[in-house]
Amino acid sequence: MGHFVVKRFLFFLFVVWIAATVIFIIPRLSGQDPVKEKLLLEAQRGGAMQTGLDEMAKTYQKRFGLDQPLWTQYVNYISDLARLNLGVSIAFFPRTVNDIVFESLMWTLGLMGTVTILAFVLGTLAGAFLGWPRRPGWLQYVFMPLLTLSAIPQYLLAMILIFIIAFKLGWLPLFGGYSPSTLPNLSWDFIVDVLRHAILPAFAIIFSAIGFWA
């Protein structure tokens, strides 16, 4: 048993290393300079002149370690990744990637934890009712579409729901955890606003997971 666990763990580390290496290589094969493009974008947004952009780009490249040899960048990248240090964000400089991930992780865990329990309960009840010999005849016609939806990936189902319910009908928000004009607090208005933003992603997960649990 211990040998199997060690083997699987080593395979997991190997997969993580391969994925991290691919993520490191692909952006560099594109020939694009993310630092210079970000500075250019910010200059265009602010209507500023683009003079001195190359000098600024070199300064930020040194800050991010992009002026070093490729092998040095790779060693530093893998070393930081092993210590769970994801570095500084280019898009949201000077914030760290860890802070950005942690900020979003709380919302993700809250949504996924609640919705997974809901999907488990509803799916288990659905399976029990469908297997009940004395179930009503109409019950199978209600649950069969849900079983079909379980074959659709959650992200695709979410996009469909967003397009129809949020974009076309305008019944629910398109994105976000709460309205941009709202400050997080413990008021009922804020709680209701958060719930409105959570409905679409929650339904996408529940609809695609009920069939699995059933």
Coordinates of C-alpha atoms in Angstrom, one line a residue, residues 28-116:
R28 CA 8.2 32.4 -24.5
L29 CA 7.7 30.7 -27.8
S30 CA 5.0 33.3 -28.7
G31 CA 7.7 36.0 -29.1
Q32 CA 5.5 38.5 -27.2
D33 CA 6.7 40.7 -24.4
P34 CA 4.0 40.7 -21.6
V35 CA 5.7 43.5 -19.7
K36 CA 5.9 45.8 -22.7
E37 CA 2.4 45.0 -23.8
K38 CA 1.0 45.7 -20.4
L39 CA 2.8 49.1 -20.3
L40 CA 1.5 49.9 -23.8
L41 CA -2.0 49.0 -22.8
E42 CA -1.9 51.2 -19.7
A43 CA -0.4 54.1 -21.7
Q44 CA -3.3 53.8 -24.2
R45 CA -5.9 53.7 -21.5
G46 CA -4.5 56.8 -19.8
G47 CA -3.9 58.6 -23.1
A48 CA -0.2 59.0 -22.2
M49 CA 2.6 59.3 -24.6
Q50 CA 4.5 56.1 -25.4
T51 CA 7.9 57.8 -25.1
G52 CA 10.3 56.0 -22.7
L53 CA 8.3 52.8 -23.0
D54 CA 11.4 50.7 -23.8
E55 CA 13.2 52.0 -20.7
M56 CA 10.3 51.4 -18.5
A57 CA 9.9 47.9 -19.9
K58 CA 13.6 47.1 -19.2
T59 CA 13.1 48.3 -15.6
Y60 CA 10.1 46.0 -15.1
Q61 CA 11.8 43.1 -16.9
K62 CA 14.6 43.4 -14.3
R63 CA 12.0 43.5 -11.5
F64 CA 10.4 40.3 -12.8
G65 CA 13.7 38.6 -13.6
L66 CA 13.0 38.5 -17.3
D67 CA 16.4 40.0 -18.2
Q68 CA 18.2 36.8 -16.9
P69 CA 19.3 33.9 -19.1
L70 CA 16.5 31.4 -19.9
W71 CA 17.8 28.6 -17.8
T72 CA 18.2 30.9 -14.8
Q73 CA 14.6 32.0 -15.2
Y74 CA 13.5 28.4 -15.4
V75 CA 15.4 27.4 -12.3
N76 CA 14.0 30.3 -10.3
Y77 CA 10.5 29.6 -11.6
I78 CA 10.6 25.9 -10.5
S79 CA 12.2 26.9 -7.2
D80 CA 9.5 29.5 -6.5
L81 CA 6.8 27.1 -7.5
A82 CA 8.1 24.4 -5.2
R83 CA 7.8 26.9 -2.4
L84 CA 4.3 27.9 -3.5
N85 CA 5.6 31.3 -4.4
L86 CA 3.8 32.3 -7.6
G87 CA 5.5 35.7 -7.8
V88 CA 4.3 39.1 -8.6
S89 CA 1.4 39.7 -11.0
I90 CA 2.1 41.5 -14.2
A91 CA -1.6 42.4 -14.8
F92 CA -2.2 43.6 -11.2
F93 CA 1.3 44.8 -10.3
P94 CA 2.5 45.1 -7.5
R95 CA 0.1 42.5 -6.0
T96 CA 1.3 39.0 -5.7
V97 CA -0.3 36.1 -7.5
N98 CA -0.8 34.3 -4.2
D99 CA -2.9 37.1 -2.8
I100 CA -5.0 37.2 -6.0
V101 CA -5.5 33.4 -5.9
F102 CA -6.3 33.4 -2.2
E103 CA -8.9 36.2 -2.7
S104 CA -10.7 34.2 -5.4
L105 CA -10.2 30.9 -3.6
M106 CA -12.6 31.9 -0.7
W107 CA -15.4 32.5 -3.2
T108 CA -14.7 29.3 -5.1
L109 CA -14.6 27.1 -1.9
G110 CA -17.7 28.8 -0.6
L111 CA -19.6 28.2 -3.9
M112 CA -18.2 24.7 -4.6
G113 CA -18.6 23.4 -1.0
T114 CA -22.3 24.5 -0.7
V115 CA -23.2 23.5 -4.3
T116 CA -21.5 20.1 -4.1

